[in-house]
Amino acid sequence: LISIIIAIYYSGEVVWRERERKMHEIVDATALPNWAFVVPKTIGVILVLVSTLAVGAVVAIVIQLARGYTDISIGEYIVWFLVPVGFNVAFLAVLAVFVQALSPNKYAGWGIMVVYLVVSIVMESVGFEHNLYDYGSAGDGPLSDMNGSGGFMVRGWWLRLYWTGFAIVLLVLAHLLWRRGTEQRLK
């Protein structure tokens, strides 16, 4: 939940920063294409979210050490937690930046993302939880000490590849819908 809140808040701040500080006309007068604004802001949100995951992994390791467990498997933290969840938060960051690029102001973008969060929670509790229409979902594969993730990890990576294609489409749309100048209308 913390990652979702950070993604919603930080994407609004990053996308609308120039307009709030009245620098948008100067920035928009540069000869840079729109992708040069969209991609770095998206990468910035992704890096913030991945760094929160890394801090969470370090805290988990410290807690394990404090409780006397010294057989720390850093590779398992990376393979089973940081990389898969890193992809999930990257998908969330792309969606948040796309919504902010589409919205008339950051507050509307924040509201749309909160509605998305509530709708996704409600849809899951009602039974609409299929991985092909739950954005960024790669399924929950069980982990065991005997065989790790078994064959579930392969299915999860195919779903991540599917959602990566969709996230690229969202980034292209954000690039095409990026607002430049003082014009505020979507058209």
PDB file of C-alpha atoms in Angstrom:
ATOM      1  CA  LEU A   1       0.000   0.000   0.000  1.00  0.00           C
ATOM      2  CA  ILE A   2       2.877   2.367   0.721  1.00  0.00           C
ATOM      3  CA  SER A   3       4.265   1.872  -2.784  1.00  0.00           C
ATOM      4  CA  ILE A   4       0.880   2.666  -4.291  1.00  0.00           C
ATOM      5  CA  ILE A   5       0.560   5.845  -2.236  1.00  0.00           C
ATOM      6  CA  ILE A   6       4.087   6.914  -3.187  1.00  0.00           C
ATOM      7  CA  ALA A   7       3.414   6.197  -6.873  1.00  0.00           C
ATOM      8  CA  ILE A   8       0.181   8.189  -6.863  1.00  0.00           C
ATOM      9  CA  TYR A   9       1.625  11.177  -5.014  1.00  0.00           C
ATOM     10  CA  TYR A  10       5.063  11.314  -6.614  1.00  0.00           C
ATOM     11  CA  SER A  11       3.799  10.935 -10.183  1.00  0.00           C
ATOM     12  CA  GLY A  12       1.543  13.957  -9.714  1.00  0.00           C
ATOM     13  CA  GLU A  13       4.370  15.988  -8.257  1.00  0.00           C
ATOM     14  CA  VAL A  14       6.822  15.044 -10.999  1.00  0.00           C
ATOM     15  CA  VAL A  15       4.467  15.551 -13.936  1.00  0.00           C
ATOM     16  CA  TRP A  16       3.010  18.865 -12.774  1.00  0.00           C
ATOM     17  CA  ARG A  17       6.143  20.370 -11.199  1.00  0.00           C
ATOM     18  CA  GLU A  18       6.972  22.781 -14.044  1.00  0.00           C
ATOM     19  CA  ARG A  19       3.435  24.167 -14.239  1.00  0.00           C
ATOM     20  CA  GLU A  20       3.181  24.755 -10.495  1.00  0.00           C
ATOM     21  CA  ARG A  21       6.463  26.652 -10.430  1.00  0.00           C
ATOM     22  CA  LYS A  22       5.485  28.663 -13.542  1.00  0.00           C
ATOM     23  CA  MET A  23       8.430  27.265 -15.519  1.00  0.00           C
ATOM     24  CA  HIS A  24       6.326  25.336 -18.027  1.00  0.00           C
ATOM     25  CA  GLU A  25       6.567  27.941 -20.792  1.00  0.00           C
ATOM     26  CA  ILE A  26      10.356  27.984 -20.579  1.00  0.00           C
ATOM     27  CA  VAL A  27      10.637  24.205 -20.429  1.00  0.00           C
ATOM     28  CA  ASP A  28       8.085  23.775 -23.208  1.00  0.00           C
ATOM     29  CA  ALA A  29       9.987  26.187 -25.484  1.00  0.00           C
ATOM     30  CA  THR A  30      12.951  23.825 -25.594  1.00  0.00           C
ATOM     31  CA  ALA A  31      13.531  21.748 -28.691  1.00  0.00           C
ATOM     32  CA  LEU A  32      13.189  18.472 -26.796  1.00  0.00           C
ATOM     33  CA  PRO A  33      10.622  15.927 -27.971  1.00  0.00           C
ATOM     34  CA  ASN A  34       7.849  14.856 -25.612  1.00  0.00           C
ATOM     35  CA  TRP A  35       9.467  11.500 -24.851  1.00  0.00           C
ATOM     36  CA  ALA A  36      12.368  13.397 -23.249  1.00  0.00           C
ATOM     37  CA  PHE A  37       9.886  14.629 -20.651  1.00  0.00           C
ATOM     38  CA  VAL A  38       7.877  11.425 -20.193  1.00  0.00           C
ATOM     39  CA  VAL A  39      10.622   8.800 -19.959  1.00  0.00           C
ATOM     40  CA  PRO A  40      12.861  10.455 -17.312  1.00  0.00           C
ATOM     41  CA  LYS A  41       9.878  11.286 -15.108  1.00  0.00           C
ATOM     42  CA  THR A  42       8.633   7.712 -15.351  1.00  0.00           C
ATOM     43  CA  ILE A  43      12.092   6.344 -14.607  1.00  0.00           C
ATOM     44  CA  GLY A  44      12.312   8.680 -11.607  1.00  0.00           C
ATOM     45  CA  VAL A  45       9.054   7.356 -10.166  1.00  0.00           C
ATOM     46  CA  ILE A  46      10.182   3.768 -10.824  1.00  0.00           C
ATOM     47  CA  LEU A  47      13.531   4.368  -9.082  1.00  0.00           C
ATOM     48  CA  VAL A  48      11.824   5.837  -6.023  1.00  0.00           C
ATOM     49  CA  LEU A  49       9.502   2.839  -5.794  1.00  0.00           C
ATOM     50  CA  VAL A  50      12.286   0.296  -6.325  1.00  0.00           C
ATOM     51  CA  SER A  51      14.380   2.025  -3.666  1.00  0.00           C
ATOM     52  CA  THR A  52      11.515   1.618  -1.189  1.00  0.00           C
ATOM     53  CA  LEU A  53      11.484  -2.095  -2.048  1.00  0.00           C
ATOM     54  CA  ALA A  54      15.240  -2.290  -1.476  1.00  0.00           C
ATOM     55  CA  VAL A  55      14.862  -0.593   1.904  1.00  0.00           C
ATOM     56  CA  GLY A  56      12.129  -3.110   2.757  1.00  0.00           C
ATOM     57  CA  ALA A  57      14.426  -5.999   1.862  1.00  0.00           C
ATOM     58  CA  VAL A  58      17.259  -4.560   3.965  1.00  0.00           C
ATOM     59  CA  VAL A  59      14.896  -4.109   6.924  1.00  0.00           C
ATOM     60  CA  ALA A  60      13.734  -7.724   6.537  1.00  0.00           C
ATOM     61  CA  ILE A  61      17.349  -8.919   6.562  1.00  0.00           C
ATOM     62  CA  VAL A  62      18.102  -6.842   9.652  1.00  0.00           C
ATOM     63  CA  ILE A  63      15.042  -8.285  11.417  1.00  0.00           C
ATOM     64  CA  GLN A  64      16.154 -11.807  10.531  1.00  0.00           C
ATOM     65  CA  LEU A  65      19.640 -11.104  11.886  1.00  0.00           C
ATOM     66  CA  ALA A  66      18.200  -9.572  15.054  1.00  0.00           C
ATOM     67  CA  ARG A  67      16.156 -12.714  15.675  1.00  0.00           C
ATOM     68  CA  GLY A  68      19.230 -14.893  15.327  1.00  0.00           C
ATOM     69  CA  TYR A  69      18.732 -16.276  11.829  1.00  0.00           C
ATOM     70  CA  THR A  70      22.095 -15.988  10.068  1.00  0.00           C
ATOM     71  CA  ASP A  71      21.523 -18.048   6.894  1.00  0.00           C
ATOM     72  CA  ILE A  72      20.509 -15.042   4.787  1.00  0.00           C
ATOM     73  CA  SER A  73      19.921 -15.819   1.107  1.00  0.00           C
ATOM     74  CA  ILE A  74      20.374 -12.531  -0.715  1.00  0.00           C
ATOM     75  CA  GLY A  75      19.739 -14.227  -4.058  1.00  0.00           C
ATOM     76  CA  GLU A  76      16.288 -15.324  -2.963  1.00  0.00           C
ATOM     77  CA  TYR A  77      15.445 -11.799  -1.854  1.00  0.00           C
ATOM     78  CA  ILE A  78      16.441 -10.573  -5.292  1.00  0.00           C
ATOM     79  CA  VAL A  79      14.814 -13.345  -7.371  1.00  0.00           C
ATOM     80  CA  TRP A  80      11.604 -13.786  -5.378  1.00  0.00           C
ATOM     81  CA  PHE A  81      11.010 -10.265  -4.066  1.00  0.00           C
ATOM     82  CA  LEU A  82      12.945  -7.384  -5.583  1.00  0.00           C
ATOM     83  CA  VAL A  83      12.760  -8.254  -9.286  1.00  0.00           C
ATOM     84  CA  PRO A  84       9.118  -9.444  -9.512  1.00  0.00           C
ATOM     85  CA  VAL A  85       7.715  -6.763  -7.230  1.00  0.00           C
ATOM     86  CA  GLY A  86       9.984  -4.242  -8.949  1.00  0.00           C
ATOM     87  CA  PHE A  87       8.203  -5.034 -12.212  1.00  0.00           C
ATOM     88  CA  ASN A  88       4.834  -4.630 -10.502  1.00  0.00           C
ATOM     89  CA  VAL A  89       5.697  -1.190  -9.125  1.00  0.00           C
ATOM     90  CA  ALA A  90       7.149  -0.203 -12.511  1.00  0.00           C
ATOM     91  CA  PHE A  91       3.788  -1.016 -14.101  1.00  0.00           C
ATOM     92  CA  LEU A  92       2.091   1.068 -11.431  1.00  0.00           C
ATOM     93  CA  ALA A  93       4.474   3.977 -12.062  1.00  0.00           C
ATOM     94  CA  VAL A  94       3.778   3.881 -15.805  1.00  0.00           C
ATOM     95  CA  LEU A  95       0.035   3.882 -15.166  1.00  0.00           C
ATOM     96  CA  ALA A  96       0.317   6.779 -12.708  1.00  0.00           C
ATOM     97  CA  VAL A  97       2.377   8.898 -15.126  1.00  0.00           C
ATOM     98  CA  PHE A  98      -0.041   8.093 -17.964  1.00  0.00           C
ATOM     99  CA  VAL A  99      -3.031   9.151 -15.848  1.00  0.00           C
ATOM    100  CA  GLN A 100      -1.257  12.371 -14.834  1.00  0.00           C
ATOM    101  CA  ALA A 101      -0.430  13.123 -18.479  1.00  0.00           C
ATOM    102  CA  LEU A 102      -4.092  12.627 -19.354  1.00  0.00           C
ATOM    103  CA  SER A 103      -5.638  14.526 -16.431  1.00  0.00           C
ATOM    104  CA  PRO A 104      -6.342  18.279 -16.412  1.00  0.00           C
ATOM    105  CA  ASN A 105      -4.445  18.769 -13.124  1.00  0.00           C
ATOM    106  CA  LYS A 106      -2.580  16.704 -10.564  1.00  0.00           C
ATOM    107  CA  TYR A 107      -5.513  16.538  -8.152  1.00  0.00           C
ATOM    108  CA  ALA A 108      -7.737  14.987 -10.807  1.00  0.00           C
ATOM    109  CA  GLY A 109      -4.923  12.534 -11.590  1.00  0.00           C
ATOM    110  CA  TRP A 110      -4.610  11.663  -7.925  1.00  0.00           C
ATOM    111  CA  GLY A 111      -8.367  11.139  -7.751  1.00  0.00           C
ATOM    112  CA  ILE A 112      -8.384   8.907 -10.822  1.00  0.00           C
ATOM    113  CA  MET A 113      -5.594   6.778  -9.367  1.00  0.00           C
ATOM    114  CA  VAL A 114      -7.408   6.466  -6.034  1.00  0.00           C
ATOM    115  CA  VAL A 115     -10.551   5.401  -7.922  1.00  0.00           C
ATOM    116  CA  TYR A 116      -8.416   2.862  -9.823  1.00  0.00           C
ATOM    117  CA  LEU A 117      -7.075   1.542  -6.512  1.00  0.00           C
ATOM    118  CA  VAL A 118     -10.540   1.225  -4.979  1.00  0.00           C
ATOM    119  CA  VAL A 119     -12.003  -0.362  -8.123  1.00  0.00           C
ATOM    120  CA  SER A 120      -9.178  -2.900  -8.335  1.00  0.00           C
ATOM    121  CA  ILE A 121      -9.690  -3.883  -4.694  1.00  0.00           C
ATOM    122  CA  VAL A 122     -13.467  -4.162  -5.131  1.00  0.00           C
ATOM    123  CA  MET A 123     -13.178  -6.097  -8.395  1.00  0.00           C
ATOM    124  CA  GLU A 124     -10.823  -8.583  -6.762  1.00  0.00           C
ATOM    125  CA  SER A 125     -13.169  -9.103  -3.815  1.00  0.00           C
ATOM    126  CA  VAL A 126     -16.124  -9.603  -6.157  1.00  0.00           C
ATOM    127  CA  GLY A 127     -14.289 -12.265  -8.156  1.00  0.00           C
ATOM    128  CA  PHE A 128     -12.934 -10.343 -11.154  1.00  0.00           C
ATOM    129  CA  GLU A 129      -9.306 -11.184 -10.537  1.00  0.00           C
ATOM    130  CA  HIS A 130      -8.083 -12.733 -13.786  1.00  0.00           C
ATOM    131  CA  ASN A 131      -4.461 -11.882 -14.540  1.00  0.00           C
ATOM    132  CA  LEU A 132      -5.150 -10.818 -18.129  1.00  0.00           C
ATOM    133  CA  TYR A 133      -7.327  -7.876 -17.148  1.00  0.00           C
ATOM    134  CA  ASP A 134      -5.964  -6.999 -13.720  1.00  0.00           C
ATOM    135  CA  TYR A 135      -3.327  -4.449 -14.780  1.00  0.00           C
ATOM    136  CA  GLY A 136       0.185  -5.491 -13.808  1.00  0.00           C
ATOM    137  CA  SER A 137      -0.897  -8.735 -12.189  1.00  0.00           C
ATOM    138  CA  ALA A 138       1.411 -11.684 -12.622  1.00  0.00           C
ATOM    139  CA  GLY A 139      -0.409 -14.075 -10.344  1.00  0.00           C
ATOM    140  CA  ASP A 140       0.586 -15.342  -6.975  1.00  0.00           C
ATOM    141  CA  GLY A 141       2.818 -18.363  -7.241  1.00  0.00           C
ATOM    142  CA  PRO A 142       3.372 -20.386  -4.093  1.00  0.00           C
ATOM    143  CA  LEU A 143       6.910 -20.650  -2.773  1.00  0.00           C
ATOM    144  CA  SER A 144       8.284 -23.644  -0.942  1.00  0.00           C
ATOM    145  CA  ASP A 145      11.613 -24.709   0.493  1.00  0.00           C
ATOM    146  CA  MET A 146      11.510 -27.912  -1.510  1.00  0.00           C
ATOM    147  CA  ASN A 147      11.128 -26.652  -5.096  1.00  0.00           C
ATOM    148  CA  GLY A 148      11.154 -22.851  -4.858  1.00  0.00           C
ATOM    149  CA  SER A 149       8.474 -21.451  -7.104  1.00  0.00           C
ATOM    150  CA  GLY A 150       8.096 -24.549  -9.243  1.00  0.00           C
ATOM    151  CA  GLY A 151       6.592 -23.768 -12.642  1.00  0.00           C
ATOM    152  CA  PHE A 152       4.655 -20.777 -11.383  1.00  0.00           C
ATOM    153  CA  MET A 153       7.556 -18.401 -11.958  1.00  0.00           C
ATOM    154  CA  VAL A 154       7.537 -19.077 -15.729  1.00  0.00           C
ATOM    155  CA  ARG A 155       3.834 -18.199 -15.941  1.00  0.00           C
ATOM    156  CA  GLY A 156       4.465 -15.046 -13.937  1.00  0.00           C
ATOM    157  CA  TRP A 157       7.226 -13.904 -16.296  1.00  0.00           C
ATOM    158  CA  TRP A 158       5.021 -14.473 -19.337  1.00  0.00           C
ATOM    159  CA  LEU A 159       2.366 -12.315 -17.707  1.00  0.00           C
ATOM    160  CA  ARG A 160       4.977  -9.667 -16.895  1.00  0.00           C
ATOM    161  CA  LEU A 161       6.017  -9.682 -20.550  1.00  0.00           C
ATOM    162  CA  TYR A 162       2.365  -9.209 -21.526  1.00  0.00           C
ATOM    163  CA  TRP A 163       1.968  -6.279 -19.129  1.00  0.00           C
ATOM    164  CA  THR A 164       5.299  -4.804 -20.239  1.00  0.00           C
ATOM    165  CA  GLY A 165       3.878  -4.519 -23.750  1.00  0.00           C
ATOM    166  CA  PHE A 166       0.787  -2.816 -22.369  1.00  0.00           C
ATOM    167  CA  ALA A 167       2.939  -0.453 -20.270  1.00  0.00           C
ATOM    168  CA  ILE A 168       4.923   0.485 -23.377  1.00  0.00           C
ATOM    169  CA  VAL A 169       1.647   1.329 -25.121  1.00  0.00           C
ATOM    170  CA  LEU A 170       0.685   3.507 -22.136  1.00  0.00           C
ATOM    171  CA  LEU A 171       4.050   5.282 -22.305  1.00  0.00           C
ATOM    172  CA  VAL A 172       3.610   5.943 -26.023  1.00  0.00           C
ATOM    173  CA  LEU A 173       0.128   7.326 -25.367  1.00  0.00           C
ATOM    174  CA  ALA A 174       1.493   9.496 -22.554  1.00  0.00           C
ATOM    175  CA  HIS A 175       4.132  10.743 -24.970  1.00  0.00           C
ATOM    176  CA  LEU A 176       1.482  11.594 -27.557  1.00  0.00           C
ATOM    177  CA  LEU A 177      -0.828  13.259 -25.014  1.00  0.00           C
ATOM    178  CA  TRP A 178       1.876  15.219 -23.189  1.00  0.00           C
ATOM    179  CA  ARG A 179       0.840  18.855 -22.719  1.00  0.00           C
ATOM    180  CA  ARG A 180       3.171  21.549 -23.965  1.00  0.00           C
ATOM    181  CA  GLY A 181       2.787  25.278 -23.745  1.00  0.00           C
ATOM    182  CA  THR A 182      -0.107  27.050 -22.106  1.00  0.00           C
ATOM    183  CA  GLU A 183      -2.830  25.069 -23.893  1.00  0.00           C
ATOM    184  CA  GLN A 184      -4.781  23.045 -21.324  1.00  0.00           C
ATOM    185  CA  ARG A 185      -7.373  21.244 -23.454  1.00  0.00           C
ATOM    186  CA  LEU A 186      -6.855  17.606 -24.351  1.00  0.00           C
ATOM    187  CA  LYS A 187      -7.515  18.295 -28.036  1.00  0.00           C
TER     188      LYS A 187
END
